[in-house]
Structure formats: C-alpha cells, structure tokens
Coordinates of C-alpha atoms in Angstrom, one line a residue:
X1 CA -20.3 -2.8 -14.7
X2 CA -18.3 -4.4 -17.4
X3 CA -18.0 -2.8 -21.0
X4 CA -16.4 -4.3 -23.8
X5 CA -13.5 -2.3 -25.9
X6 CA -11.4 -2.6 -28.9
X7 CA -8.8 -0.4 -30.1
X8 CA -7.0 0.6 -33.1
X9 CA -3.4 1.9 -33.7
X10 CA -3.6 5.4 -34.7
X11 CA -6.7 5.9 -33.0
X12 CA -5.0 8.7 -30.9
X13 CA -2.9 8.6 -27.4
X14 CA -2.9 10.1 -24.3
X15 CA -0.5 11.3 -21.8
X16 CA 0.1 13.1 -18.4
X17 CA 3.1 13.5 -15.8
X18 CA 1.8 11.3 -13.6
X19 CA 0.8 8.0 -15.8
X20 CA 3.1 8.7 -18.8
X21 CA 1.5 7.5 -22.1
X22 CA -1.4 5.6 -23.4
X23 CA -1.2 4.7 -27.1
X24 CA -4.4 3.9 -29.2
X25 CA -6.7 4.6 -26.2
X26 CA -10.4 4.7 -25.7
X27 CA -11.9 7.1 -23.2
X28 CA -15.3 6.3 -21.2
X29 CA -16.9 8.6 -19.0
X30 CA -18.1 7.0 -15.4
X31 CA -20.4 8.8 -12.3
X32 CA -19.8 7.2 -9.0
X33 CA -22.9 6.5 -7.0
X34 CA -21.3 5.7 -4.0
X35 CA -18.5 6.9 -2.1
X36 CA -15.8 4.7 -1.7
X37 CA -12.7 2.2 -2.9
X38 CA -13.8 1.8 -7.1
X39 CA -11.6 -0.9 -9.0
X40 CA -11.3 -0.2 -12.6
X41 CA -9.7 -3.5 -14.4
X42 CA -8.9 -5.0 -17.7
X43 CA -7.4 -8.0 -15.2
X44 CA -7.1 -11.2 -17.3
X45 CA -10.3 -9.9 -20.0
X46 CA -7.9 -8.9 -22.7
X47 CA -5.7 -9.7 -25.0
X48 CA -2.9 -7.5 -25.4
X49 CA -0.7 -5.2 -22.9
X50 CA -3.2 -2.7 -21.5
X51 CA -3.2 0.4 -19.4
X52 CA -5.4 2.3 -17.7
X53 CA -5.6 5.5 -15.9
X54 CA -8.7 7.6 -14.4
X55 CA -8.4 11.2 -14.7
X56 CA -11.1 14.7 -13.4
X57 CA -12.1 15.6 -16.8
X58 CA -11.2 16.1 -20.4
X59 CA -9.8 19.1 -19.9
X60 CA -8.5 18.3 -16.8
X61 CA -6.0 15.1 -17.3
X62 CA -4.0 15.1 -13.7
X63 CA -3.9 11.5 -13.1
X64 CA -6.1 10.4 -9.9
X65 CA -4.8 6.6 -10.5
X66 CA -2.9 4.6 -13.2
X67 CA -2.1 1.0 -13.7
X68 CA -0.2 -0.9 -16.4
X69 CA 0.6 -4.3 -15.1
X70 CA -1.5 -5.3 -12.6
X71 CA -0.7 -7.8 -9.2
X72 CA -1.4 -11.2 -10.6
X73 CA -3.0 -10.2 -13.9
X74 CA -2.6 -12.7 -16.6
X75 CA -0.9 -11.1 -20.2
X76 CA 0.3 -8.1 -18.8
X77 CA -3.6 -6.9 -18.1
X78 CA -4.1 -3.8 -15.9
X79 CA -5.8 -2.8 -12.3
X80 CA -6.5 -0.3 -10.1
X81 CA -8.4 1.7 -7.2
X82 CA -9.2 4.8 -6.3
X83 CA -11.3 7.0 -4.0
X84 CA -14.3 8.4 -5.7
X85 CA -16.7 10.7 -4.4
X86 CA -20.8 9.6 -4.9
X87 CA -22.2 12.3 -7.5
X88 CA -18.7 12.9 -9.4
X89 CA -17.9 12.4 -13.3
X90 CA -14.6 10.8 -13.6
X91 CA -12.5 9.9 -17.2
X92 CA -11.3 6.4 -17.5
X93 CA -9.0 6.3 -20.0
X94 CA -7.8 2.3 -21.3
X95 CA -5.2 1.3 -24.1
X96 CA -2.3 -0.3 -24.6
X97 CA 1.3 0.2 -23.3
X98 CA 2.8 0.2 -26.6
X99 CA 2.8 2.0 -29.7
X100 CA 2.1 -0.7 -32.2
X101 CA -0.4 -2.7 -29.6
X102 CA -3.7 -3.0 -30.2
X103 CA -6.8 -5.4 -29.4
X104 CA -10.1 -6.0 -27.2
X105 CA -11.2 -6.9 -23.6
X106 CA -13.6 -6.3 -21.1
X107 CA -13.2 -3.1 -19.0
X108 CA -14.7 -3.6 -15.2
X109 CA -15.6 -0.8 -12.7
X110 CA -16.4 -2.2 -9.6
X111 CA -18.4 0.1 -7.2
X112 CA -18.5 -0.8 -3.7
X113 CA -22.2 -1.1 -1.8
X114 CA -23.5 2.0 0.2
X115 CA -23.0 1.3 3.3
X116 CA -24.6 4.0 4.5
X117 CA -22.3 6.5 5.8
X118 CA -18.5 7.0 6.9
X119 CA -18.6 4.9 10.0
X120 CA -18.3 0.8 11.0
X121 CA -20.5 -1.9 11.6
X122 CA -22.7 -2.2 8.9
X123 CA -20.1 -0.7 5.9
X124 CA -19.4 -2.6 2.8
X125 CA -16.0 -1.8 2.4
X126 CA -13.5 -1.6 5.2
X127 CA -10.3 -0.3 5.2
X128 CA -7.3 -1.9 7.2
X129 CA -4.1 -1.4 8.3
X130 CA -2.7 -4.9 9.3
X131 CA 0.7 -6.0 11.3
X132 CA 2.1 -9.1 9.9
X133 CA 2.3 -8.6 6.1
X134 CA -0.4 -10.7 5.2
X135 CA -0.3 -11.8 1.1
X136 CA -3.7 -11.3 -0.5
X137 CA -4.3 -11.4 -4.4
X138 CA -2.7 -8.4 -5.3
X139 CA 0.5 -9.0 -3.4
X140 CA 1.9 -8.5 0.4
X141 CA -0.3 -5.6 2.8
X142 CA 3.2 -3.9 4.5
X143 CA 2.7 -2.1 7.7
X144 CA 2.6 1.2 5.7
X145 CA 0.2 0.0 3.7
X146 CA -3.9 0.5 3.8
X147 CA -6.1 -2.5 2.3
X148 CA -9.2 -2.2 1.0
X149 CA -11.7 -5.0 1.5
X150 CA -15.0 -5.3 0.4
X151 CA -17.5 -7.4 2.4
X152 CA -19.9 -8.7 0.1
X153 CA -17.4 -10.3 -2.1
X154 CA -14.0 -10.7 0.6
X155 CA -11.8 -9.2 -2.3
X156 CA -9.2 -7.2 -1.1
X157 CA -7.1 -4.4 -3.0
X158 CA -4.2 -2.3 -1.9
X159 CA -5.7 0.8 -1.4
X160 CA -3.0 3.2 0.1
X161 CA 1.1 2.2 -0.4
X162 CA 2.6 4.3 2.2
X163 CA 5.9 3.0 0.2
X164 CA 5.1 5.3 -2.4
X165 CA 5.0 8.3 -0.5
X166 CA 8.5 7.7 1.6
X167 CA 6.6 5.6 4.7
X168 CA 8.5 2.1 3.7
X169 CA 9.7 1.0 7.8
X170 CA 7.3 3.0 9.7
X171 CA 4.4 0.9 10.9
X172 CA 0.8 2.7 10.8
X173 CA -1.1 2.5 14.3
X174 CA -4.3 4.2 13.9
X175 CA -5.9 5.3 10.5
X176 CA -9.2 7.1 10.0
X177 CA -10.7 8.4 6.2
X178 CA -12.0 12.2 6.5
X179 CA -15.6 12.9 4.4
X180 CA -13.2 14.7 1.7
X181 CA -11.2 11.6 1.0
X182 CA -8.0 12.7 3.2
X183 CA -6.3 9.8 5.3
X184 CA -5.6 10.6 8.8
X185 CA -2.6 8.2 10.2
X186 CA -0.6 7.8 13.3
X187 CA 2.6 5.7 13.2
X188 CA 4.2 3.5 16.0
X189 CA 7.5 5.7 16.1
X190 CA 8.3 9.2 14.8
X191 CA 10.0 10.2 11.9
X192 CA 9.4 12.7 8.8
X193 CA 7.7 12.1 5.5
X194 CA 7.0 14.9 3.1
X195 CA 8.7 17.5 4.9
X196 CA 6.5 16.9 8.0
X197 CA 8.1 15.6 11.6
X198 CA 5.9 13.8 13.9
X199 CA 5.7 11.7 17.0
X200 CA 4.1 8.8 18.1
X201 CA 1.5 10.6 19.9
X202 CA 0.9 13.0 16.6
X203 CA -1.6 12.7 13.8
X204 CA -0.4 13.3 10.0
X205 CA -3.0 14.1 7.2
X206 CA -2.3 12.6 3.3
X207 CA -4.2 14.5 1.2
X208 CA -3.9 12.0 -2.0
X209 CA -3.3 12.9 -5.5
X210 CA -4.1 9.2 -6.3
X211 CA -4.4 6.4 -4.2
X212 CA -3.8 2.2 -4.9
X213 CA -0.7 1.2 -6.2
X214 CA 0.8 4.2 -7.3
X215 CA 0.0 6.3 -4.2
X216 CA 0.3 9.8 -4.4
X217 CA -0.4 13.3 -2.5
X218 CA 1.0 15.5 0.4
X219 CA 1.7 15.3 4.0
X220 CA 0.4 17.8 7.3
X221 CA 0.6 17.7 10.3
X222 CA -3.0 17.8 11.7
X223 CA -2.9 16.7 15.6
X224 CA 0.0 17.8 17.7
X225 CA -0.2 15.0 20.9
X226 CA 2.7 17.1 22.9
X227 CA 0.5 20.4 22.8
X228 CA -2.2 18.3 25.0
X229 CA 0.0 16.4 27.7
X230 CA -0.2 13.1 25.3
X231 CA 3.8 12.9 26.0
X232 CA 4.5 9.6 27.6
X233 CA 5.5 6.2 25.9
X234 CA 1.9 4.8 27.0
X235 CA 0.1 7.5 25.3
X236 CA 0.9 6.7 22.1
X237 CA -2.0 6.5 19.8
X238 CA -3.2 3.6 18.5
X239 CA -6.8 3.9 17.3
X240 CA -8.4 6.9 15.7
X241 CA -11.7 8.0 14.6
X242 CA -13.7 11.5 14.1
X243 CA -16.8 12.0 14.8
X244 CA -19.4 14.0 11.9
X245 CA -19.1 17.1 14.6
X246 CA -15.3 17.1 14.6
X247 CA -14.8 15.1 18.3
X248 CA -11.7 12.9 17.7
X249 CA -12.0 9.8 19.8
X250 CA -8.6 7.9 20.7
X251 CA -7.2 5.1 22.0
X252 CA -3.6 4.8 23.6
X253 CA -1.2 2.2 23.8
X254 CA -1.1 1.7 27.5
X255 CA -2.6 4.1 30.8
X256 CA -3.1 7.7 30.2
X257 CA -3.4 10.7 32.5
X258 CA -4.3 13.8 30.6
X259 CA -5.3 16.3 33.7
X260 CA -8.5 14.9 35.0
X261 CA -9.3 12.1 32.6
X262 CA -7.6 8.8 33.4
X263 CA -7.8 5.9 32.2
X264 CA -6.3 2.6 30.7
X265 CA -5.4 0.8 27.4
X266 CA -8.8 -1.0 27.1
X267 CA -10.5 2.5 26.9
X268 CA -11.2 5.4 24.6
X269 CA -10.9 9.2 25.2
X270 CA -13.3 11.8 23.4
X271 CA -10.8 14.9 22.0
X272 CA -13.1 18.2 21.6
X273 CA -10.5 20.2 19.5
X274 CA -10.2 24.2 19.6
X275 CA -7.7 24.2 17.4
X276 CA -5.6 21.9 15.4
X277 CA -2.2 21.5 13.4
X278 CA 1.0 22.6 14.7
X279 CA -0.7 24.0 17.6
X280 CA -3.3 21.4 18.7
X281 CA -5.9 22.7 22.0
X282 CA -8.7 21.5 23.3
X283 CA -10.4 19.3 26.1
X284 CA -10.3 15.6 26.6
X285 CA -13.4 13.3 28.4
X286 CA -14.0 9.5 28.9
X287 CA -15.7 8.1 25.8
X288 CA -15.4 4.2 26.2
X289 CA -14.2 2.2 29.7
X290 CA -13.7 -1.1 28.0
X291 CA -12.8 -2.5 31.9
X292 CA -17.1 -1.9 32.6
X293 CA -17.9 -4.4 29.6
X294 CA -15.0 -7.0 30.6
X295 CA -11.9 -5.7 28.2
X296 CA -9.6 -5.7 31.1
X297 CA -8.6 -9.5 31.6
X298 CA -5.6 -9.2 30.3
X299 CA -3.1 -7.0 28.2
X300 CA -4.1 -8.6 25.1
X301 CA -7.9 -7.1 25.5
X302 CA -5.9 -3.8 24.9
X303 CA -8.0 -2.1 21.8
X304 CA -5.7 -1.1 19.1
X305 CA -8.3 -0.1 16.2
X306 CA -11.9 1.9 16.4
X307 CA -14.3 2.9 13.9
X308 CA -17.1 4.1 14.8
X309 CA -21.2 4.3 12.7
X310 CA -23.1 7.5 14.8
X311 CA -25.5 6.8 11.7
X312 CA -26.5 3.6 13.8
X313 CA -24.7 3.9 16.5
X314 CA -21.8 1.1 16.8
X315 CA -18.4 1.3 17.7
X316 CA -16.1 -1.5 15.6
X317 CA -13.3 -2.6 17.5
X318 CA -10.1 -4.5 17.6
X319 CA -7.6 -5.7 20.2
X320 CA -4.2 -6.4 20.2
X321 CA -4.8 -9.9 20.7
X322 CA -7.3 -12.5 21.4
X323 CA -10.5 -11.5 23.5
X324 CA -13.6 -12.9 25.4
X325 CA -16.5 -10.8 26.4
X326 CA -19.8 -11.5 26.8
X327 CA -21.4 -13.7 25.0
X328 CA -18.2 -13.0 21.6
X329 CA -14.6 -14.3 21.9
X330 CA -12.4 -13.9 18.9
X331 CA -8.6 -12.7 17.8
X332 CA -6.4 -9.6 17.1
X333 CA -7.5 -10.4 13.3
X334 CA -11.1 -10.1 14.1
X335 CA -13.1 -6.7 13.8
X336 CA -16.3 -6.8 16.4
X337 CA -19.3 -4.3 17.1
X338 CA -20.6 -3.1 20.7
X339 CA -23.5 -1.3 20.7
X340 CA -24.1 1.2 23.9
X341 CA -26.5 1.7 26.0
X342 CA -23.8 3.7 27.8
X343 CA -20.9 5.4 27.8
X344 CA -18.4 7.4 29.4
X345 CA -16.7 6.1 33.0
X346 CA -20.6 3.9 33.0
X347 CA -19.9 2.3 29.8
X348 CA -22.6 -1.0 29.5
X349 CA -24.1 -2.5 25.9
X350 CA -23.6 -5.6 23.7
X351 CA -21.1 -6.8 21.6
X352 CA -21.4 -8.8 18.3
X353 CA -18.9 -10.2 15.2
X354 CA -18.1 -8.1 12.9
X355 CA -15.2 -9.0 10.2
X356 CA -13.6 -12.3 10.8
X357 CA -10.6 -12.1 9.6
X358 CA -9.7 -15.5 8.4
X359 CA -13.1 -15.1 6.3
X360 CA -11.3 -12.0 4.7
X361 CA -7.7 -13.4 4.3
X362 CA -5.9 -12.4 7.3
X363 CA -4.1 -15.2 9.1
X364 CA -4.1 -16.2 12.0
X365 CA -1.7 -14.0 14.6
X366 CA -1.7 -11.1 12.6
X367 CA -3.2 -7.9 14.0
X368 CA -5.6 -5.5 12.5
X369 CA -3.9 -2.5 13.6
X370 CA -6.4 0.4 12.5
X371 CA -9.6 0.4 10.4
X372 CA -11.8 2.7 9.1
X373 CA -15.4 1.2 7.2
X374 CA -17.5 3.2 4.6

C-alpha cells in the first residue's frame, strides 16, 4: 500500500554498515503476507533526495536491502526489492540522503499475489534468468543477473545482481529459490566466487544478506555433479528445480548417461540425494522424456529452464529456442506448462502457454535461461 510521509531536519538519523546513513528519517513497521519479491519505493512521489532501506527490527538494524537513487526514478527518488518471508515484521526506514534535506512523498510497498506455493504455472511472480541482456525499466538484466517479474502487472525489477557478489562474466544456467529464501544457481562454465570453486555440472547456494540492487550474502557449494558421474561436456546443467521432499530434478545440456539412466537434452532426470555439498551421493531416475510428447524435432526443442507447481501439479518449461508441440508453438522467450498424465521413460499430458515473453519485455531471440515462480 501507499503511505504518505514528511520529514524534518533534526528529526533523528539512522545508520548501518551496509546502507551508510539516513538523515531525518521516518521509520514504518510492515508484515509481509506473502512470500515473495516486495518493492519498497519513493520512485518519482517525492520531492527531495530520498533513501530507503529495510532492516529485521529495531534492535536489529543489519540492512536486508537499501536504495538511494533508484533505475529511472525522477529527482533522485529511491527503489528497491527484497525477499520477504509471509508472517514476518520488517523495518522500513525512508529519509533523505543529505543532512540538510528534508520534504514529503508517498512511500509504496508493493506485495506480490499468493500464488499459492513455491512452484510454476499458476505463480504471480516469476523469477528469470535471461541470455541476451534484455533492458527493462530498471536498467539491463546481465546473465548474472535474476529478474523479478510480476504477472499481474508485467513490471519487472532486478531481483539478484550476481555483479555485486563477484559473478560479473559468468552466465547463470539453471536457478531455483529454496523455501528459506537461498538461491540455488548453476553457471555455464566454472570458476570461483566467494571462496567457492565449481563446475559446470555443480550447484552453488547464495544465502543473501540482501537481495535487488545492492545484492549481498555468501556462497556454498551445495551439489557436487563429478561425485555422481555428471562429468561430461553434455552434462552440464541447465535447468534446476527441488521438489518439497528434497528430489532435485535436472536437465542437461546435451545426452546424459549416468549408470542406468539415459537419456537426452529434451528430458529431465529425478536426483534422490543421500547426501550433499562437497560430497554429493545419491541415485538418479527418468523424470520427464520430452522425445514421448514431441520435444525432439530438433536441437532447439532442447529444455533449458524447469519450474515445477507439485501443489497443482505442472511443470513450467523453456527451450533453447523456438518449439511446436501439440496443439502450443512458441520461442526460447516463452515460459509454457505441461500437465502429466505420465511420467518417467512413458511421459504423455498436455501443454499450455504460460509467460510470453514479449507480453513481459523480453525480445525477441533472447532466451530464458532458468526460472523459478512463487
């Protein structure tokens, strides 16, 4: 909702490591309802150099987000977004960058829609990593970066900049949000970040400190592809989601042979972990054969992002370029349901749109590359 403020100099300050200092500043207490991407904004509603930051507590004043100048704001108005938890009591804390700045405006917080769980198809916020560095209002979506968009309004904000925490030239290839608000990501080539080395085959956890455009937290490694034969260039990962009992479903850039379980680019594989980390066990299955529901007529069919809703059952999907299956055709921008009647090596069901990604802002020949709805 919106609530209207005013400030006065001397009214008091506030200040933390993370954010620096607010002068004159007004603090409101907010509850999330919702899980999810929340915007908190003064953007263009007031009329002097504002700044905002949301914080646990009183007491507590470690910065979850801050914002001074925000992407496109007129007069040097502020925006953000962070990750809130439904049920939580967060501080948001607005006033002016300068000492001897005062005035009004309007201070928005933005809550996204239940959508009725952590998984895709009917979620009203999705979260996307796209290849192409598409512009939105809030600036250029990098491949390190995640965007958040919210489907009942198309707005899009920045949600993760991986350039913030040391990721600026790795390209993110699978992504998936954990119930406690971690990110799990995979990256098209190895590297380090944080202190933590990983493959193309590996999964990395961020466990954020804050999240938008000043993106902050700690690295892990939390899936360790070598330790379960994932070792060849076609078994890279490229789409990533876990399931409410832990399973980890995949898909791999091209064929994969992990002992029994074979199968090819258009398909998914089900991951039942023992353990995970720096010593990653357990046993793989068939979960999706995309070649049974006509995903196989031609490399660009190749799936390269998966969410998936167990609350409803539907598995989101994109390819790596444009598609045609039964009674759907659409692009490598385009999210797009199936719902199962099957699965495993008998995969059958229905498909249906999703997010079309020229309704959202994402042009034409650029690729969703991972996704994650909530």
């Amino acid at each position: 909702g919106d609530t209207g403020f005013g400030t006065t100099i001397g009214s008091g300050d506030f200040s933390n490591d993370a954010c620096g200092s607010i002068y004159n500043a007004n603090w409101y207490r907010f509850t999330a309802t919702v899980d999810g991407a929340h915007t908190v904004s003064t953007c263009g509603a007031a009329d002097f150099d504002t700044k905002i930051a949301v914080v646990a507590s009183c007491d507590d004043v470690t910065g979850i987000a801050c914002n001074d100048d925000g992407p496109d704001c007129a007069g040097m108005t502020s925006s953000l977004s962070f990750d809130a938890t439904a049920g939580v009591e967060y501080i948001v804390v607005v006033g002016a960058y300068a000492s001897d700045a005062a005035g009004s405006g309007t201070l928005s917080i933005t809550e996204p829609d239940d959508g009725g769980g952590g998984g895709g198809g009917d979620g009203e916020v999705v979260l996307l990593a796209i290849q192409g560095n598409p512009s939105f209002d809030f600036g250029v979506a990098r491949d390190e970066d995640v965007v958040a968009i919210d489907l009942t309004t198309n707005e899009a904000v920045l949600w993760f900049d991986g350039s913030d925490v040391g990721l600026g030239g790795f390209r993110i290839s699978a992504l998936d949000r954990l119930d406690d608000g971690d990110l799990l990501l995979s990256f098209t080539a190895g590297g380090t970040v944080g202190g933590v080395t990983f493959d193309d085959s590996d999964i990395v956890r961020f466990t954020p400190s804050q999240l938008g455009a000043a993106t902050a937290g700690t690295f892990s490694l939390w899936f360790d592809g070598s330790d379960v034969a994932l070792t060849t260039n076609g078994e890279d990962i490229d789409g990533l989601d876990v399931l409410d009992d832990g399973t980890i479903i995949l898909s791999t850039q091209g064929g994969h042979r992990i002992g029994s379980v074979r199968g090819n680019d258009e398909d998914l594989v089900a991951f039942t972990p023992s353990s995970l980390g720096a010593t990653t066990s357990g046993t793989f299955a068939k979960y999706f054969d995309g070649s049974d529901v006509g995903l196989a007529t031609s490399s660009a069919e190749d799936l390269d992002a998966v969410s998936i809703n167990e609350s409803i059952g539907i598995i989101s999907l994109s390819t790596r370029g444009s598609f045609a299956v039964t009674g759907l055709s659409g692009a490598d921008e385009d999210l797009f349901d199936f719902t199962p009647s099957t699965l495993g090596s008998s995969t059958s069901g229905s498909f249906a749109a999703f997010v079309i990604g020229s309704v959202v802002g994402i042009p034409s020949g650029d690729d969703i590359i991972g996704a994650c709805e909530f």
